[in-house]
mmCIF file of C-alpha atoms in Angstrom:
data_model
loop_
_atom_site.group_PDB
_atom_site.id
_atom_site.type_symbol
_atom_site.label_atom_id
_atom_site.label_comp_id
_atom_site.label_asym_id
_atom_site.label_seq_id
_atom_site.Cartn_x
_atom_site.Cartn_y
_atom_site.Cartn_z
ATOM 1 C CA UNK A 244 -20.454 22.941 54.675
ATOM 2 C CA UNK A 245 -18.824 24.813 57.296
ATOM 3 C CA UNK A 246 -17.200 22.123 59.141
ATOM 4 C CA UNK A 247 -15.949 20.680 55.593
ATOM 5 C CA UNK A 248 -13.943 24.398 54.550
ATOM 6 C CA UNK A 249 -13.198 25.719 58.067
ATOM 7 C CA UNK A 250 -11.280 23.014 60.221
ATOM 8 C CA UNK A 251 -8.098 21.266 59.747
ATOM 9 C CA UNK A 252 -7.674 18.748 57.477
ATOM 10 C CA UNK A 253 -7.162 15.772 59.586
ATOM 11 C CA UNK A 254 -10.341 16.636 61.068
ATOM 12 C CA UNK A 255 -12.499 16.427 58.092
ATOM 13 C CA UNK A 256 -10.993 13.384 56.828
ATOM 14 C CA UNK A 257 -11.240 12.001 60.498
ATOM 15 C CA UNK A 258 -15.023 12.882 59.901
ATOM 16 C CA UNK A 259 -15.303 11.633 56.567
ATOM 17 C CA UNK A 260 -14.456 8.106 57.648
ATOM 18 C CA UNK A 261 -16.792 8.073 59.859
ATOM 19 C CA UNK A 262 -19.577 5.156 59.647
ATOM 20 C CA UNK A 263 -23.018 4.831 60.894
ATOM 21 C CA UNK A 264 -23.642 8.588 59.584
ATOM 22 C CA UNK A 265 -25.506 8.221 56.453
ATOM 23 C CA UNK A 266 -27.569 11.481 56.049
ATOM 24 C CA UNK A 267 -26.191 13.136 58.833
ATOM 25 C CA UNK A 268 -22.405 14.969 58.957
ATOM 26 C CA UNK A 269 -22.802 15.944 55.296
ATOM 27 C CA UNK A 270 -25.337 16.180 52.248
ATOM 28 C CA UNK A 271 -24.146 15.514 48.801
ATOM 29 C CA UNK A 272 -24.470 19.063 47.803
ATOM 30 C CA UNK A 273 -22.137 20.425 50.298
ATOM 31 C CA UNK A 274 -19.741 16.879 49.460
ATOM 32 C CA UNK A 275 -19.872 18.318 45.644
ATOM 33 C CA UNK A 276 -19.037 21.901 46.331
ATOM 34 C CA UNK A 277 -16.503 20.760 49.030
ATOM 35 C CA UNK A 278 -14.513 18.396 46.304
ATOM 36 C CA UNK A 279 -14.993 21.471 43.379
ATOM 37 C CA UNK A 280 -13.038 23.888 46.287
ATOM 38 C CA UNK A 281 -10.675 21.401 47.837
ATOM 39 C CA UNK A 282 -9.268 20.312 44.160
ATOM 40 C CA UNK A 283 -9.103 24.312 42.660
ATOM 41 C CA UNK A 284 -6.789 25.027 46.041
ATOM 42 C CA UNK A 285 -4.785 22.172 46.023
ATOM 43 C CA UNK A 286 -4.251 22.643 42.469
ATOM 44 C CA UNK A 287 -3.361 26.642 43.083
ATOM 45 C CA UNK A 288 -1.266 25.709 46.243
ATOM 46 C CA UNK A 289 0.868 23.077 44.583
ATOM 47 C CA UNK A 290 1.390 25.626 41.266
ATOM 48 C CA UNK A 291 2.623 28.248 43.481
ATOM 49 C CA UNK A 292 5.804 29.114 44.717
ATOM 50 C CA UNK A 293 4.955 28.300 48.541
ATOM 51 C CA UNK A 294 6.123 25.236 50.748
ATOM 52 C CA UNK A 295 3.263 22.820 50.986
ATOM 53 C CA UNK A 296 2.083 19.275 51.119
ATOM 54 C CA UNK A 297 0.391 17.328 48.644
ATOM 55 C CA UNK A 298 -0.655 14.404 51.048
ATOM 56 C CA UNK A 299 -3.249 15.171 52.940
ATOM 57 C CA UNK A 300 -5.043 17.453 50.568
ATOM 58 C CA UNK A 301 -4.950 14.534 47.998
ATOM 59 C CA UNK A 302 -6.412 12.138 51.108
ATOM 60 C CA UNK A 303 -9.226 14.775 51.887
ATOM 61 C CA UNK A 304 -10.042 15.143 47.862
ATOM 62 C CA UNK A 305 -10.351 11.276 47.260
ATOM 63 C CA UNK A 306 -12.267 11.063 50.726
ATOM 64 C CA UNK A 307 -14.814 13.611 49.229
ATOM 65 C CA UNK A 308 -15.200 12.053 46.391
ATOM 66 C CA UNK A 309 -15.532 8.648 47.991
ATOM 67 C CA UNK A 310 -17.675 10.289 50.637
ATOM 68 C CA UNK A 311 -20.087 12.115 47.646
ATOM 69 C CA UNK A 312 -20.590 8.566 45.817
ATOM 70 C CA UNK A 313 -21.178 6.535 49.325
ATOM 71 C CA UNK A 314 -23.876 8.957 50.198
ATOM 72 C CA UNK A 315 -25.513 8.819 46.535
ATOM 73 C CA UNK A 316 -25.449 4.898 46.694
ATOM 74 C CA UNK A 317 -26.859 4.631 50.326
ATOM 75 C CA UNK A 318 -30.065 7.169 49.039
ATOM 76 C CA UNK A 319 -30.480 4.265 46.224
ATOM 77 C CA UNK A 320 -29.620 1.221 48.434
ATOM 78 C CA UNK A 321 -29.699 1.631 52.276
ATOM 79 C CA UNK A 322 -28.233 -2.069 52.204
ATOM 80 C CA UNK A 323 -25.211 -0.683 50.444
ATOM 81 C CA UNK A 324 -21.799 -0.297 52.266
ATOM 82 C CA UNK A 325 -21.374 2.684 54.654
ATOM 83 C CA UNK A 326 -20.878 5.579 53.064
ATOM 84 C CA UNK A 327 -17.242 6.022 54.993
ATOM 85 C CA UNK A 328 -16.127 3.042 53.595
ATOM 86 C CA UNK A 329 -16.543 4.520 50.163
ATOM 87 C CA UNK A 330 -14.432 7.756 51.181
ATOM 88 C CA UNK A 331 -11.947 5.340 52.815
ATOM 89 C CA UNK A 332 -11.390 3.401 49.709
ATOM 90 C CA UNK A 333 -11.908 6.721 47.688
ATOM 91 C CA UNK A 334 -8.831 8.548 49.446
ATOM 92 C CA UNK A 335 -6.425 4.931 48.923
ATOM 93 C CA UNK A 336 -7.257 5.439 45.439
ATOM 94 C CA UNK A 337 -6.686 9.278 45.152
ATOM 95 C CA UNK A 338 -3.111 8.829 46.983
ATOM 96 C CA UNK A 339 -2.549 5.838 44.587
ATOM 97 C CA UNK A 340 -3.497 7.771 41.338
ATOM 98 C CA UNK A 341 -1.027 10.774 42.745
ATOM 99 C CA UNK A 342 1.823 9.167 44.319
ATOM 100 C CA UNK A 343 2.041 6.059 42.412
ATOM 101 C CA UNK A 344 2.648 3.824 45.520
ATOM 102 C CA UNK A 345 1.155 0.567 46.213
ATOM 103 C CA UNK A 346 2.192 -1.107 49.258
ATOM 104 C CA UNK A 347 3.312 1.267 51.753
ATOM 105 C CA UNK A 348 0.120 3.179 50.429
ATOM 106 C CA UNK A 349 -1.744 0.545 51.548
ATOM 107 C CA UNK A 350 -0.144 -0.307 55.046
ATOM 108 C CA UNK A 351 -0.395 3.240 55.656
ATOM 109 C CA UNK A 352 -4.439 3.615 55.083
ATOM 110 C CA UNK A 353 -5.030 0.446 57.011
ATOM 111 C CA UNK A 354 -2.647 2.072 59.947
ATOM 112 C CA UNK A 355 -5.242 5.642 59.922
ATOM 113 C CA UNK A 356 -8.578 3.083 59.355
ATOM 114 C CA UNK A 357 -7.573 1.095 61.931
ATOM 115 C CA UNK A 358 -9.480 -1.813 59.709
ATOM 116 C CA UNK A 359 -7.673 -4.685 58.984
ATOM 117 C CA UNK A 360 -10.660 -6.035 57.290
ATOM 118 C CA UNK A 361 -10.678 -3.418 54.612
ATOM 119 C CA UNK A 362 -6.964 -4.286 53.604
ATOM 120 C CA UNK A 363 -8.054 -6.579 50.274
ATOM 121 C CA UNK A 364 -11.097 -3.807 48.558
ATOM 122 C CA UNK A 365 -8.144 -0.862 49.469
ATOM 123 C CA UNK A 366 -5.042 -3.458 47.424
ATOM 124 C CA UNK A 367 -8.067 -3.950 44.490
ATOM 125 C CA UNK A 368 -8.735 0.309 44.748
ATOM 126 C CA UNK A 369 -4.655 1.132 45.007
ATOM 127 C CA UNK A 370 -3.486 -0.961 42.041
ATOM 128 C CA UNK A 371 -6.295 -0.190 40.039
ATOM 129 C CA UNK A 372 -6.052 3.610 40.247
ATOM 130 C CA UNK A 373 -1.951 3.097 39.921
ATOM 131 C CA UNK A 374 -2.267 0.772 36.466
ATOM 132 C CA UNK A 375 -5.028 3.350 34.859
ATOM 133 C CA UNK A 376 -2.667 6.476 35.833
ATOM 134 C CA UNK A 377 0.090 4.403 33.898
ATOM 135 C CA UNK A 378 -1.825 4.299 30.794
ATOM 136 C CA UNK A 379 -2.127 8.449 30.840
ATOM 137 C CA UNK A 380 1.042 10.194 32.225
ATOM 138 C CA UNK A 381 3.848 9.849 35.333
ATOM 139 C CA UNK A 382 3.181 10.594 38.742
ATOM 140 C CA UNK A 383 2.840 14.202 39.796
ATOM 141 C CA UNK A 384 5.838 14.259 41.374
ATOM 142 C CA UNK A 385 7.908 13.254 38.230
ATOM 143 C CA UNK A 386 5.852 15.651 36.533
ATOM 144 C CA UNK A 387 7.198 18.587 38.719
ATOM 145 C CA UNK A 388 10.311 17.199 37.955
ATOM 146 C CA UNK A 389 10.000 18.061 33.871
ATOM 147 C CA UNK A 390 8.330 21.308 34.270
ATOM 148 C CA UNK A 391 11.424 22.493 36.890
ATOM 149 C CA UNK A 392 13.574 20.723 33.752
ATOM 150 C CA UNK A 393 15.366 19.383 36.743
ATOM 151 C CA UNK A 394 18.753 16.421 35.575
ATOM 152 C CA UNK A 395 16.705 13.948 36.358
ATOM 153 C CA UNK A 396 17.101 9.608 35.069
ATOM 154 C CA UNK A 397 14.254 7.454 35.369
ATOM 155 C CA UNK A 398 14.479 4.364 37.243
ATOM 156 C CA UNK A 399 13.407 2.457 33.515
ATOM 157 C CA UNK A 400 14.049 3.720 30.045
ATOM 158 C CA UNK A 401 11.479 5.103 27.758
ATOM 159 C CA UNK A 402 8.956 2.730 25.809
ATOM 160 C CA UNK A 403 11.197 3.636 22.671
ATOM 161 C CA UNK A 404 14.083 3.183 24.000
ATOM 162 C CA UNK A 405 14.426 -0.861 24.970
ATOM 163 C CA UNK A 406 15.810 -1.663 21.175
ATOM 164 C CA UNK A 407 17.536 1.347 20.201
ATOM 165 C CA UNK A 408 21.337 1.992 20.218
ATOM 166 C CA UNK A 409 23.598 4.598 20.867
ATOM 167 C CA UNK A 410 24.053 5.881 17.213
ATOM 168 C CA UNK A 411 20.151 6.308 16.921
ATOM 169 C CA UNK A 412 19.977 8.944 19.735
ATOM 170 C CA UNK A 413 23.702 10.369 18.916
ATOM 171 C CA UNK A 414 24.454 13.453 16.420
ATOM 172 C CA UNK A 415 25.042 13.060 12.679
ATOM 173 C CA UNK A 416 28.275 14.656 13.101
ATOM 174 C CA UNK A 417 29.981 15.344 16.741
ATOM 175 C CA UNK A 418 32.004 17.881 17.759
ATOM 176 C CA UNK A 419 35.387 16.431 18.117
ATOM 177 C CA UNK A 420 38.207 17.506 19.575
ATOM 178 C CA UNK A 421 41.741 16.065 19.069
ATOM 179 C CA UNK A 422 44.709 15.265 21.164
ATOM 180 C CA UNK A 423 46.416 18.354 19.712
ATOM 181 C CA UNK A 424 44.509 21.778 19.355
ATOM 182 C CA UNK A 425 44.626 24.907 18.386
ATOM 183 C CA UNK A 426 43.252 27.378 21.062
ATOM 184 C CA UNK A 427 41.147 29.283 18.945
ATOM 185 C CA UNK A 428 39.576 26.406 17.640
ATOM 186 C CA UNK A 429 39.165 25.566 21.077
ATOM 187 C CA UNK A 430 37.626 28.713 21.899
ATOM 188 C CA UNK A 431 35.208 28.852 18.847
ATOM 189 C CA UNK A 432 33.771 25.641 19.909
ATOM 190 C CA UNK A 433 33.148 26.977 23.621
ATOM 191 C CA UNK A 434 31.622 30.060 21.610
ATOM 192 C CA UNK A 435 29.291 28.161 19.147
ATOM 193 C CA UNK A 436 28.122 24.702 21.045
ATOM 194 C CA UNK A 437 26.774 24.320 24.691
ATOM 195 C CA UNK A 438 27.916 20.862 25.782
ATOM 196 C CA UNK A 439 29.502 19.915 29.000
ATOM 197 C CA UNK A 440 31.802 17.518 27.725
ATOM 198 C CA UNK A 441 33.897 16.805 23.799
ATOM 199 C CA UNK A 442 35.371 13.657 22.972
ATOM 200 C CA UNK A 443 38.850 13.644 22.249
ATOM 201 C CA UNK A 444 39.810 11.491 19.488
ATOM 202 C CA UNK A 445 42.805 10.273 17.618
ATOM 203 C CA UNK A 446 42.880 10.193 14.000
ATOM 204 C CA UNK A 447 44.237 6.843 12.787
ATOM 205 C CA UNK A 448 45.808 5.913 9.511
ATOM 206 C CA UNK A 449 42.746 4.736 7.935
ATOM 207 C CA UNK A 450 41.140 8.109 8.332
ATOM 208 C CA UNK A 451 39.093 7.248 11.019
ATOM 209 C CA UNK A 452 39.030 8.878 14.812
ATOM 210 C CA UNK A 453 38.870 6.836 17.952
ATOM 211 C CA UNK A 454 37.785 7.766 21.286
ATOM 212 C CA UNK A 455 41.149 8.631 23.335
ATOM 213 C CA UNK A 456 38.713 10.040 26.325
ATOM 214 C CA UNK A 457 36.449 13.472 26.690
ATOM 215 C CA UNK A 458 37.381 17.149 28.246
ATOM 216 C CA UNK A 459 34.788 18.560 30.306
ATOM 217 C CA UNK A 460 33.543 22.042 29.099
ATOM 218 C CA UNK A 461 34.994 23.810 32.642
ATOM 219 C CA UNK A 462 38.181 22.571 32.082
ATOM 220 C CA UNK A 463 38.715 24.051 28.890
ATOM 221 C CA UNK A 464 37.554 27.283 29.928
ATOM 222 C CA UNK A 465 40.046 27.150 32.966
ATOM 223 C CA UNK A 466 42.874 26.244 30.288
ATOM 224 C CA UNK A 467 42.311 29.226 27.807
ATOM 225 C CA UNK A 468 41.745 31.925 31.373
ATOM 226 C CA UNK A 469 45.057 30.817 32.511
ATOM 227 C CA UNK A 470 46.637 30.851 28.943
ATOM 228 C CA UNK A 471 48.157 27.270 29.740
ATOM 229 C CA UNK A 472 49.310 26.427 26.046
ATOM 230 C CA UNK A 473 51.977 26.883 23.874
ATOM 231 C CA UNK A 474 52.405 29.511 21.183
ATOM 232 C CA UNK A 475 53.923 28.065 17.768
ATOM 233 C CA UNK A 476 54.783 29.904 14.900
ATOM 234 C CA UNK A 477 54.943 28.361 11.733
ATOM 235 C CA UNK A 478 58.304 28.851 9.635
ATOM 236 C CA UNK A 479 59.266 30.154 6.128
ATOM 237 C CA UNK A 480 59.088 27.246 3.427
ATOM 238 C CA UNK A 481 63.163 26.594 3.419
ATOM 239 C CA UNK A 482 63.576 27.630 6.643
ATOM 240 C CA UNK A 483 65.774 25.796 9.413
ATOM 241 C CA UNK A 484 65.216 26.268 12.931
ATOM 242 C CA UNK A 485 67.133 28.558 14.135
ATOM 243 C CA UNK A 486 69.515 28.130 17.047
ATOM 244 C CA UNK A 487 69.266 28.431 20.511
ATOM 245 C CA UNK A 488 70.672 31.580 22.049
ATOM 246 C CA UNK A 489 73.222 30.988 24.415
ATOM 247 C CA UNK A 490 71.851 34.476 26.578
ATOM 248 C CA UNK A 491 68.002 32.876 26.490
ATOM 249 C CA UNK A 492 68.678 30.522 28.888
ATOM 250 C CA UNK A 493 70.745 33.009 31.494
ATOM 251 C CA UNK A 494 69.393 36.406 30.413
ATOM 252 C CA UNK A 495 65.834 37.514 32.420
ATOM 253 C CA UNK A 496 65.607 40.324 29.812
ATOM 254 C CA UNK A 497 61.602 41.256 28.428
ATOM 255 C CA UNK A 498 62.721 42.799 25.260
ATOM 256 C CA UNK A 499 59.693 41.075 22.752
ATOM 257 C CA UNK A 500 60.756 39.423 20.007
ATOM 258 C CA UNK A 501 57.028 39.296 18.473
ATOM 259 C CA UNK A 502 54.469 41.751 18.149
ATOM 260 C CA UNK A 503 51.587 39.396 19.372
ATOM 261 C CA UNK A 504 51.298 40.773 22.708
ATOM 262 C CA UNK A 505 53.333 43.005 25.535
ATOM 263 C CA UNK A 506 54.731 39.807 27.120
ATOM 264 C CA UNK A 507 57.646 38.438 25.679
ATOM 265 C CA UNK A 508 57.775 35.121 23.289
ATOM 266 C CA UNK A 509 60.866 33.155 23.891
ATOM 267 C CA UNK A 510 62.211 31.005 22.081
ATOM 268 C CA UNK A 511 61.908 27.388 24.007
ATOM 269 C CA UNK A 512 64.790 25.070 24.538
ATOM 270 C CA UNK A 513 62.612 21.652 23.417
ATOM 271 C CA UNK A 514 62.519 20.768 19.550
ATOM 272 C CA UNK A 515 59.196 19.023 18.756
ATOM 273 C CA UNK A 516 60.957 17.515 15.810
ATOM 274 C CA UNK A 517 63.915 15.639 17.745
ATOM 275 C CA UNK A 518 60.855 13.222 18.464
ATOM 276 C CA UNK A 519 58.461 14.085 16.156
ATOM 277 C CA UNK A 520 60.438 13.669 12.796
ATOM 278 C CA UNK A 521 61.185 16.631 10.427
ATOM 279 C CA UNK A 522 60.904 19.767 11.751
ATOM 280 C CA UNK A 523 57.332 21.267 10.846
ATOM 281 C CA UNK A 524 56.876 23.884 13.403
ATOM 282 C CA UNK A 525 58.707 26.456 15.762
ATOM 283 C CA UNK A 526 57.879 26.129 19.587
ATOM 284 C CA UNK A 527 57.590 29.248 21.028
ATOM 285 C CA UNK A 528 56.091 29.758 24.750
ATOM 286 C CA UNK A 529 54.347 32.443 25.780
ATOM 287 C CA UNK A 530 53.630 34.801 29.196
ATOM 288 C CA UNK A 531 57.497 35.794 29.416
ATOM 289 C CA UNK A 532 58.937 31.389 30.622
ATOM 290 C CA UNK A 533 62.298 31.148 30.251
ATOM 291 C CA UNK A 534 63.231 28.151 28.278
ATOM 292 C CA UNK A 535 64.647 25.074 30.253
ATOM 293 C CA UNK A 536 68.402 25.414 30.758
ATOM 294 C CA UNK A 537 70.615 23.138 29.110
ATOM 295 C CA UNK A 538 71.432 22.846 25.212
#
């Protein structure tokens, strides 16, 4: 018992593959309590946030194990297989089960056997403990991955997923952004959705939006810090644009010509409606630009 809790690890696997020693490094009992303790402190180790391997501990588990059922055979059939053959195979299977590898796993276990006759019972053990660990859950590793909730994309796609399409696993209704948009409706989206990314869309004639592109979530936020947009005010019903000021283009002056803020709204050079149609709104630029020169 000692000898299986107190040295390394490599050295109790080393002697748990050991042959011709039926009833004489271990007893079952101490196997069985050995297994119960080396499973509770891998499984504590692993949980907690230490560094630590999973290898090893998983080989000297499955070479218990392997070890405890060798012995228990041998005591009902001396003409059995050695009982280290059993913790050999019993270790392949445990690393299988775990790691979900099949044949480096095995190359690897013939390599520390150094039994090349062993290689077809360890391919039968490995892909028989990989295919009934498919049937329950993913590898252990995979599962540390989901519990960490770690961006992580599966080599394949889910069972459910191999006939579905991309409207069965997309939102009812999308946020959408367009081309043109106002900044606060910018900023309540920020406020009220988490995505990284909108799609921008165009709205046709038919009513219907197409996909122009998307805006990453960052970007936006960097846009509204910096103020980069353009202030418009919307005119009186009747109302002409009004002229541009010969002084706006020369004059520096901050005197504000709106109440919206301390920085001065000027008046910019570029009608929307010379290329746009009919004049629907004012452009007005904000953070104290002067408008381009020229008339």
């Amino acid at each position: 018992m000692a000898s299986l809790t107190l040295s390394s690890q490599h050295h109790v696997v080393r002697a748990l593959f050991a042959k011709g020693a039926h009833g004489v490094l271990f007893t079952p009992a101490a196997l069985f309590v050995s297994l119960l303790l080396a499973f509770a402190l891998a499984v504590v180790t692993y949980g907690a946030a230490i560094p630590s391997g999973l290898f090893v501990p998983c080989m000297t588990i499955g070479a218990l194990g392997g070890r405890l059922l060798g012995e228990l055979v041998n005591e009902a059939d001396p003409s059995a297989a050695d009982a280290g053959f059993y913790a050999l195979v019993g270790a392949a299977a445990m690393l299988a089960g775990v790691t979900r590898m099949t044949i480096s796993l095995t190359v690897i276990v013939c390599e520390v056997s150094n039994d090349a006759a062993s290689l077809l019972p360890l391919t039968a053990a490995i892909l028989a403990a990989k295919l009934t660990a498919d049937l329950f859950n993913d590898s252990l590793y995979d599962a540390a991955i989901d519990l960490a909730r770690w961006p992580y994309l599966p080599p394949k796609p889910p069972r459910g997923a191999l006939c579905a399409c991309a409207e069965d696993v997309m939102a009812p209704e999308p946020v959408c952004l367009s081309e043109v948009e106002h900044a606060g409706a910018i900023s309540r989206v920020l406020r009220t959705t988490k995505h990284s990314a909108y799609a921008v869309v165009t709205h046709g004639g038919n009513g219907r939006r197409y996909l122009s592109g998307c805006v990453l979530r960052y970007q936006l936020e960097a846009l509204l810090a910096r103020r980069a947009f353009v202030l418009r005010r919307n005119p009186s019903p009747g109302s002409k644009p009004p002229p541009p000021s010969a002084s706006a283009a020369t004059s520096r002056s901050s005197s504000p010509v709106s109440s919206r803020g301390p920085r001065s709204i000027r008046y910019a050079q570029e009608h929307p409606w010379s290329t746009r149609g009919a004049p629907e709104e004012h452009p007005w630029t904000a953070g104290g630009a002067d408008p381009p020169p020229g008339g």
